[in-house]
Short mmCIF file of C-alpha atoms in Angstrom, two decimals:
data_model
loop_
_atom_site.label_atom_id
_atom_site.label_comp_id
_atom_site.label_asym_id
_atom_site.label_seq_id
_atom_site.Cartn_x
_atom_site.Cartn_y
_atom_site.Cartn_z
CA UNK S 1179 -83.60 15.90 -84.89
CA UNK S 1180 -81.94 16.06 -81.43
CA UNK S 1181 -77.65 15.19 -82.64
CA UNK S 1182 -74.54 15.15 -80.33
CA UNK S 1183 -71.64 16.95 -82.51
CA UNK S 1184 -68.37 16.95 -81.23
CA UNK S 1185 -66.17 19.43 -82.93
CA UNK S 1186 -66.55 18.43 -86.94
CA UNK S 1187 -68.48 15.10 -86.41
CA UNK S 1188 -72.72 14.94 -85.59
CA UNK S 1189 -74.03 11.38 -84.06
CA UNK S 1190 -77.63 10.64 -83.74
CA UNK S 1191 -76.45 8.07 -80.67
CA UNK S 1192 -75.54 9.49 -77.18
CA UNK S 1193 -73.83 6.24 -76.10
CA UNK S 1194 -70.38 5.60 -76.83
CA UNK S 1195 -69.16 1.81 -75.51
CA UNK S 1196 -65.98 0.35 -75.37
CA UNK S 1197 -64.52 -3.16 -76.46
CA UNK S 1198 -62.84 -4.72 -73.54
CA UNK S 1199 -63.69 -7.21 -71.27
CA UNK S 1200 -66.15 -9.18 -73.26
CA UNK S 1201 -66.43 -13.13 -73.12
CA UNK S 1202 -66.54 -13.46 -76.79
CA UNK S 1203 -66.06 -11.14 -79.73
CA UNK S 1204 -69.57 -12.62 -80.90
CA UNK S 1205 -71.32 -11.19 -77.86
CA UNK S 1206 -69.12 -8.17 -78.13
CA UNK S 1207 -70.41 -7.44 -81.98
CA UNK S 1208 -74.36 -8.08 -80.76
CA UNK S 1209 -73.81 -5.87 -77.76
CA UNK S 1210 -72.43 -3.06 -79.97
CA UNK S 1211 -75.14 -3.26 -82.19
CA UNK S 1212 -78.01 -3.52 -79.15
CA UNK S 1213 -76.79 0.01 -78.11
CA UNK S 1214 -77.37 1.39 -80.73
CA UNK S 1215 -73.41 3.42 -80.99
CA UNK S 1216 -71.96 5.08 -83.11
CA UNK S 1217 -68.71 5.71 -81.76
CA UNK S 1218 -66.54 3.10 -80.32
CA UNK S 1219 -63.57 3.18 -78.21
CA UNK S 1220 -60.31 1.22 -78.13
CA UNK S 1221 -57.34 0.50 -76.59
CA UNK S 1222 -53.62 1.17 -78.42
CA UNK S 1223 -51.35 -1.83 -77.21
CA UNK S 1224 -48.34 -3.43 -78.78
CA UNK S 1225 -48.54 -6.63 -81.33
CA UNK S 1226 -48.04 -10.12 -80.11
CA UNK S 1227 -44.70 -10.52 -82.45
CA UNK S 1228 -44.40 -14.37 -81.38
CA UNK S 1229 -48.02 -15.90 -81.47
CA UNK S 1230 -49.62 -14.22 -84.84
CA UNK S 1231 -52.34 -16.62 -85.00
CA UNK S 1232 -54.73 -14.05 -82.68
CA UNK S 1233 -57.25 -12.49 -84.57
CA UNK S 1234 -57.37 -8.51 -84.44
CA UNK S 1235 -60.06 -6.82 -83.09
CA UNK S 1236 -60.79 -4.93 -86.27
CA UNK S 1237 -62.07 -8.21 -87.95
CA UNK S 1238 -65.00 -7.74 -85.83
CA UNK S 1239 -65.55 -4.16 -86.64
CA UNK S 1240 -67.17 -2.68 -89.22
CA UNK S 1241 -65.75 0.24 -89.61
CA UNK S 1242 -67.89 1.95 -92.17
CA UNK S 1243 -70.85 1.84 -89.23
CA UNK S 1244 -68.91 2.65 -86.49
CA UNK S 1245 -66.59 5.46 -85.75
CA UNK S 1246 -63.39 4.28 -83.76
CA UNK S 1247 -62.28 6.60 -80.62
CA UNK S 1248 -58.58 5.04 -79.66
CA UNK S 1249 -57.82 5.52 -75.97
CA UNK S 1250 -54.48 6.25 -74.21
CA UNK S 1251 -55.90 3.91 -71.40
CA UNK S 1252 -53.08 2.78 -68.82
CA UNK S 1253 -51.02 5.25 -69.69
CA UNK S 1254 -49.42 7.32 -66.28
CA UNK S 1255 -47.52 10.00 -67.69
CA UNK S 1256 -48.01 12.91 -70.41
CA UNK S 1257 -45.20 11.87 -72.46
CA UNK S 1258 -46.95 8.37 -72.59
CA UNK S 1259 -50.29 9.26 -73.60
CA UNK S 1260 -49.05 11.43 -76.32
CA UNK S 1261 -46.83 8.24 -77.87
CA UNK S 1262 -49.95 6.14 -77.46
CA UNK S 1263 -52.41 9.17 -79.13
CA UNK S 1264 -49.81 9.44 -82.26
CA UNK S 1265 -49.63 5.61 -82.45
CA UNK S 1266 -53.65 5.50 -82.44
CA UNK S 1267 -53.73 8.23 -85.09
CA UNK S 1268 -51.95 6.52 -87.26
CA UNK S 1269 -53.41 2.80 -86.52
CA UNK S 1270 -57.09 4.43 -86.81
CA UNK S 1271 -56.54 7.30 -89.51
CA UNK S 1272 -58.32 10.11 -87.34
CA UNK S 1273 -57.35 12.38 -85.16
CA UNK S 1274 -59.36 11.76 -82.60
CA UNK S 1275 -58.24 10.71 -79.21
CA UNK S 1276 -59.94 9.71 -75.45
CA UNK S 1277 -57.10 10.68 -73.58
CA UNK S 1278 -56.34 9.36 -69.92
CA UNK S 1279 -53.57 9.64 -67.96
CA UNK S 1280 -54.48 7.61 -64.91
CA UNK S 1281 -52.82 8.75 -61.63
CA UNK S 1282 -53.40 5.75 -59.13
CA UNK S 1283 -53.46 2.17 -59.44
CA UNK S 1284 -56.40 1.50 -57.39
CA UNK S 1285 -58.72 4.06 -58.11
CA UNK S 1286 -57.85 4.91 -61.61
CA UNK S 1287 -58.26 8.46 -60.83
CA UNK S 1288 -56.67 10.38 -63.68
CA UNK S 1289 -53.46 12.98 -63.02
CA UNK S 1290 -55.14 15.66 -64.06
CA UNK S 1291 -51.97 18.06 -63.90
CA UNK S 1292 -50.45 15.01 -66.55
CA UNK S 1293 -53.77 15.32 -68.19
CA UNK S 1294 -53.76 18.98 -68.99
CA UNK S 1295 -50.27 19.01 -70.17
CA UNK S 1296 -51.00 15.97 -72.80
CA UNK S 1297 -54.58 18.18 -73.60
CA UNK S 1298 -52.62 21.26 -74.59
CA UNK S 1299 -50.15 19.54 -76.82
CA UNK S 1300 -52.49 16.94 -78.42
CA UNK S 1301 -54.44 20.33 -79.25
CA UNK S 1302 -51.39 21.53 -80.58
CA UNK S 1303 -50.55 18.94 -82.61
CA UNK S 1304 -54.29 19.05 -84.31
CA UNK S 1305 -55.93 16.68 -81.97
CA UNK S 1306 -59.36 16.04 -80.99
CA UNK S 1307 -58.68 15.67 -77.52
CA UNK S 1308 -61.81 14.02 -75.33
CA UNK S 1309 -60.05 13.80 -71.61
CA UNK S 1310 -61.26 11.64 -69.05
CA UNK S 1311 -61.12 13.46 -65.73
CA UNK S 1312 -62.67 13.83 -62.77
CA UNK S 1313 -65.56 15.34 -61.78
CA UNK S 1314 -63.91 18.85 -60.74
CA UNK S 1315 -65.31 22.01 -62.38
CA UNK S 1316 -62.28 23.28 -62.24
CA UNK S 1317 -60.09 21.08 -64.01
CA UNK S 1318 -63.00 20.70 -66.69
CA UNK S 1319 -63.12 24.02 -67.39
CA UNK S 1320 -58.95 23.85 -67.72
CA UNK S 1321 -59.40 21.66 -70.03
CA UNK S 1322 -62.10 22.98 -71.74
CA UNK S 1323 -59.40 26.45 -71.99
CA UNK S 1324 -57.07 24.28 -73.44
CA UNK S 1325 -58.91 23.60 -76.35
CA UNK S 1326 -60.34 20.08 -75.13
CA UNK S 1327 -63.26 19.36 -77.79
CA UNK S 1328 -64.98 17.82 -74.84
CA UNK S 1329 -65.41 17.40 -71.17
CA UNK S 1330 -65.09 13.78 -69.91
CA UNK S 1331 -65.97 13.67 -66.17
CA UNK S 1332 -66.19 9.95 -64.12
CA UNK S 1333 -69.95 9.40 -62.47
CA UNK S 1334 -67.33 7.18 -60.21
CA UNK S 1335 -64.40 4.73 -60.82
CA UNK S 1336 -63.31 3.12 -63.73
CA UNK S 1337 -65.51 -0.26 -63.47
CA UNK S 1338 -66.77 0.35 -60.23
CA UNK S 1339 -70.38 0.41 -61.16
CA UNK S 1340 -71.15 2.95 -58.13
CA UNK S 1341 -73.31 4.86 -60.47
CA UNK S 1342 -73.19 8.59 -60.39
CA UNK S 1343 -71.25 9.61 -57.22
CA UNK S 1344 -71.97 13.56 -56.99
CA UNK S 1345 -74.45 14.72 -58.77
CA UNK S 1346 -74.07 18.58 -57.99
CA UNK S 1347 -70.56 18.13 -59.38
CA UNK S 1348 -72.16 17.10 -62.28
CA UNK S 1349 -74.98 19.77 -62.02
CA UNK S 1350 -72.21 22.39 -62.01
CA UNK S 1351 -70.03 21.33 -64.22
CA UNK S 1352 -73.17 21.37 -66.60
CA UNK S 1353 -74.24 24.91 -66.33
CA UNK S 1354 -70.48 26.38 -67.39
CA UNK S 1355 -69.78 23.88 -70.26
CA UNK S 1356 -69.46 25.24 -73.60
CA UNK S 1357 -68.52 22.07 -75.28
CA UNK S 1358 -69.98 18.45 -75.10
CA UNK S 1359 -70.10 16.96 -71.27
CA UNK S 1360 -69.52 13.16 -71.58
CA UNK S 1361 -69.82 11.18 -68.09
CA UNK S 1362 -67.54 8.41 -68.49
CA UNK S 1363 -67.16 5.96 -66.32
CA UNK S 1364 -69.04 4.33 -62.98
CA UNK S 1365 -72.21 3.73 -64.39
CA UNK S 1366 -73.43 0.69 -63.34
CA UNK S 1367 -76.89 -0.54 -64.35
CA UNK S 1368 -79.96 1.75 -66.84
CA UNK S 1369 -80.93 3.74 -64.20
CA UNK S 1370 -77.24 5.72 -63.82
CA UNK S 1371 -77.25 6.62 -67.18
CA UNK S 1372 -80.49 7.66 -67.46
CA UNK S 1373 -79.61 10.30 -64.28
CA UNK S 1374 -76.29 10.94 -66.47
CA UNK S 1375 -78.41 12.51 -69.18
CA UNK S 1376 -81.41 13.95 -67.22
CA UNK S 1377 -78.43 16.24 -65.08
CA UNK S 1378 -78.00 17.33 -69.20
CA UNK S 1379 -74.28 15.20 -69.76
CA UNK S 1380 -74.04 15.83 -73.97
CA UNK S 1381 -73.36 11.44 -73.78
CA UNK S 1382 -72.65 8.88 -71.83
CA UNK S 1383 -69.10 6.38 -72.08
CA UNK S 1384 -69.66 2.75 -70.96
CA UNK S 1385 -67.66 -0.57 -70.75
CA UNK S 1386 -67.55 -2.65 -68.11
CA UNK S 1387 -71.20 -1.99 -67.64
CA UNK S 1388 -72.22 -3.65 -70.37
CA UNK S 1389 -69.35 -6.16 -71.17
CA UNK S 1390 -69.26 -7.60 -67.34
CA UNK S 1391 -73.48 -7.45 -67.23
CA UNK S 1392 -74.87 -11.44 -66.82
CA UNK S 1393 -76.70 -10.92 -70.16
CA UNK S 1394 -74.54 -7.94 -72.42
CA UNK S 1395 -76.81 -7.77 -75.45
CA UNK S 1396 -79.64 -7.06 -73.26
CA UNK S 1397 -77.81 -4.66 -70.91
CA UNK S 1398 -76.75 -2.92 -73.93
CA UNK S 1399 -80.51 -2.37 -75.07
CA UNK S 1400 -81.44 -1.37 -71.86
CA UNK S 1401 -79.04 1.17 -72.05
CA UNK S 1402 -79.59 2.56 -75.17
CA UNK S 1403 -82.95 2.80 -73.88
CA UNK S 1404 -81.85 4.37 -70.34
CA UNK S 1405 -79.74 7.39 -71.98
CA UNK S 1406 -82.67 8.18 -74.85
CA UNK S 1407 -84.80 8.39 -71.87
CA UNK S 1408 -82.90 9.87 -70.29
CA UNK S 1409 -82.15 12.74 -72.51
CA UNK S 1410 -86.18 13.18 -73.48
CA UNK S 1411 -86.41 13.56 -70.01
CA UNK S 1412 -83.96 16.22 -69.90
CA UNK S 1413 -85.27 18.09 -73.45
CA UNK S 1414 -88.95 18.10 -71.67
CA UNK S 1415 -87.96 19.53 -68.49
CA UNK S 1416 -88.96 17.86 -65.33
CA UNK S 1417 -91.46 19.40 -62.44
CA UNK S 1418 -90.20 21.23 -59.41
CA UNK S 1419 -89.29 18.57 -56.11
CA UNK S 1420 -92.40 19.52 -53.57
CA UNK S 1421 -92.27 18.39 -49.99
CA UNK S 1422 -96.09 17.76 -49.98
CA UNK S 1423 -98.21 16.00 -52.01
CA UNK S 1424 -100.12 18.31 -55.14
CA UNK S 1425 -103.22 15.87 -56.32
CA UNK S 1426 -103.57 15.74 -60.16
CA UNK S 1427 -107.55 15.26 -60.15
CA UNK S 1428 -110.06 18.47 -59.26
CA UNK S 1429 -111.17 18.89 -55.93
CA UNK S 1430 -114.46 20.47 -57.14
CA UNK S 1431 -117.15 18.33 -58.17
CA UNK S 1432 -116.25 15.42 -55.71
CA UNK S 1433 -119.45 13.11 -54.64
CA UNK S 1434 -120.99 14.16 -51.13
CA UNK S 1435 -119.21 17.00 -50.85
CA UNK W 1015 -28.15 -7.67 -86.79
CA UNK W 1016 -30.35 -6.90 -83.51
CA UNK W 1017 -32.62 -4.50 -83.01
CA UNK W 1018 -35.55 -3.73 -80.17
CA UNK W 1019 -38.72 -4.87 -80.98
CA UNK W 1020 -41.72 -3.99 -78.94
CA UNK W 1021 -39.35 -3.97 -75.79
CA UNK W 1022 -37.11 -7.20 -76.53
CA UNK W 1023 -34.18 -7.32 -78.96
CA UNK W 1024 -35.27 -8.86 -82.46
CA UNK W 1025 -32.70 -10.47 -84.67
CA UNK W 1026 -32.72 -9.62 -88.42
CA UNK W 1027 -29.95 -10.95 -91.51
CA UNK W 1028 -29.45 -7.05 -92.17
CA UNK W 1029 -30.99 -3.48 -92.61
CA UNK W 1030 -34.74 -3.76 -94.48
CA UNK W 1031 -37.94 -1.49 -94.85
CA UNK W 1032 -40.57 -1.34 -92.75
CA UNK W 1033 -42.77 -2.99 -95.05
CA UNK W 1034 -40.11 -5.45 -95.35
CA UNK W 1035 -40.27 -6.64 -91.73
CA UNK W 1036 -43.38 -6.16 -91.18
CA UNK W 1037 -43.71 -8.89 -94.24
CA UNK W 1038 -41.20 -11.01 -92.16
CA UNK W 1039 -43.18 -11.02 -89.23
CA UNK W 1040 -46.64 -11.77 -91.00
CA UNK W 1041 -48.37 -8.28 -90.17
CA UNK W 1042 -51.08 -6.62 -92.29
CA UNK W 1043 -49.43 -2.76 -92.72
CA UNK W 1044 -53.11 -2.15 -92.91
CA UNK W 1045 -53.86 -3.02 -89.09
CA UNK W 1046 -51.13 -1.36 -87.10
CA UNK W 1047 -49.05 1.77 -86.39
CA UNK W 1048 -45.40 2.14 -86.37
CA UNK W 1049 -43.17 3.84 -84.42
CA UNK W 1050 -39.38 3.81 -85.50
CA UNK W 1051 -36.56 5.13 -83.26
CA UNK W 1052 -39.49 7.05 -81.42
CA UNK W 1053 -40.90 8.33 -84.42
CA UNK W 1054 -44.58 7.62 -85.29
CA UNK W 1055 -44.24 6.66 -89.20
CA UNK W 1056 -46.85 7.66 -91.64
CA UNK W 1057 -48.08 4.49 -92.94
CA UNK W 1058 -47.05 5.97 -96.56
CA UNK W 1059 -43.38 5.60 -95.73
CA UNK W 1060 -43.27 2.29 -94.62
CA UNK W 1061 -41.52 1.44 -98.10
CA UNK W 1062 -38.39 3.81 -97.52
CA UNK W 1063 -37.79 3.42 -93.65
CA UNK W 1064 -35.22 1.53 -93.53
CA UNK W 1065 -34.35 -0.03 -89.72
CA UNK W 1066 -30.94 -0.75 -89.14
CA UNK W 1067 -28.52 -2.22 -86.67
CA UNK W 1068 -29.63 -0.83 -82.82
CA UNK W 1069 -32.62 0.73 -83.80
CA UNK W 1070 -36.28 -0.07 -81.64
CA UNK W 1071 -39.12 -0.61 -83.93
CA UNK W 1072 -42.75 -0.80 -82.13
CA UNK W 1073 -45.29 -2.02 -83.58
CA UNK W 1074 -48.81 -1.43 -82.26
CA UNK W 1075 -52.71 -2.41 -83.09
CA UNK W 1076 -56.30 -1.63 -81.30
CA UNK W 1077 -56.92 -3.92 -78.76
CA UNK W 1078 -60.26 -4.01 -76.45
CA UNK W 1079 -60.79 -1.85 -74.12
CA UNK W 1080 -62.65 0.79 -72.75
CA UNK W 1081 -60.78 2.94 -69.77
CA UNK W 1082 -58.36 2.36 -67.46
CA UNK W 1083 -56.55 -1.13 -68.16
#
């Protein structure tokens, strides 16, 4: 049995989706079950004090089948994301947190010197820290020193459904990672996660992929579908790239020859 | 008494638990976090926090979402 474990926890699912953005938390329940995830992540925001008649997202989660990853999306600064990551431990009773600290407004990039700051005290504090970052070898393998139970790269921006942006980034990062690589983020239809896991990413993090698609449920199949493929494709190990052509049936025994 | 609640000042009769306002306010302990005078409370001592004149109480649950916001 091929299983992703992250530090103490094995899943037999390489996708991990997100909750936002959905028309309906109907669609959002089908679409969660279509991928076929096991982990599920979610954002840490305030309560609505003066209109309690909104229903919490947790009444369309079943907890018991899905595990819960709670985010430190929007958050700009270290000192932020660590409030929000204490906050979500105690909301969601692990200690499991996918940190960001975003640096710009319009790209999302993260701040990864903010980023590597909150890593090394969230590890401190017991943490399991999965950081979102950027597709820099470097600053994975910082983070990966600081005692980050994964590596989260981008393929590209947040929601921009640009689909893996540098693959030899990826490639790289790859080859020196000694704990799970998870792209997250940019992926835009099947065929970008599928490349995800063929270039050997550990998982794949999705949203907006799935929650803005025309039809969610079905994009969610298809990429359930798209990262098992994906990974096969990986385990079986594909051929070399040949400039010519190499023909697959004998030339001996042709007719009239 | 006032306090700050999630940002904006909250009126209140007088000092009560946690559990006690979050009873006022019609809040499931169960469903959120707590943070009291930027402390994050474990949800065990909601009973014997006690908030008080100027403190700031946040109050927090899982929302949607998936990066960035």
């Amino acid at each position: 049995m091929d299983l992703l474990t992250i530090a103490d926890k094995t899943f037999t699912s390489r996708l991990i989706v997100g909750t936002g953005k959905y028309s309906s938390p109907a669609v959002m329940v089908r679409a969660h079950e279509a991928s076929g995830a096991e982990m599920i992540t979610v954002a840490v925001r305030r309560v609505n004090i003066t209109d309690r008649t909104k229903e919490s997202l947790l009444d369309y989660i079943d907890t018991s089948k899905y595990f819960l990853l709670p985010n430190t999306a929007g958050c700009y600064t270290a000192e932020e994301a660590v409030r929000t990551a204490r906050l979500g431990r105690e909301a969601g009773l692990s200690n499991w947190v996918k940190l960001e600290v975003i640096g710009d407004e319009r790209t999302l990039f993260p701040d990864n010197e903010q980023l590597l700051e909150a890593t090394r005290q969230l590890v401190r504090e017991g943490f399991v820290v999965l950081p979102y970052t950027t597709d820099d070898p470097v600053v994975c393998r910082k983070l990966e020193d600081a005692g980050a139970a994964a590596i989260m790269p981008l393929g590209a921006p947040i929601g921009s459904g640009l689909g893996i942006q540098n693959v030899n980034n990826l490639r790289i990062i790859r080859e020196f990672a000694r704990v799970p690589l998870i792209v997250d983020a940019g992926v835009g239809t099947a065929s970008d996660a599928a490349l995800a896991m063929e270039l050997g990413a550990d998982a794949v993090l999705m949203n907006t992929a799935i929650a803005g698609a025309q039809d969610p449920v079905a994009m969610a199949e298809a990429m359930n579908l798209a990262v098992r493929a994906g990974r096969f494709a990986f385990l079986a190990g594909r051929i070399d790239r040949r400039m010519y052509a190499n023909a697959s049936s004998p030339v001996a025994g042709l007719v009239g020859r | 008494m006032r306090i700050t609640l999630n940002g904006e000042p909250h009126d209140l009769a007088g000092p009560l638990s946690v559990t006690a306002l979050l009873g006022q306010l019609q809040i499931d302990p169960r469903r959120v976090a707590v943070e009291h005078n930027r402390i994050v409370l474990k949800r065990g001592s909601f009973d014997a926090t006690l908030v008080a004149e100027g403190d700031e109480v946040e109050i927090v649950n899982f929302v949607g979402g998936g990066d960035g916001n």
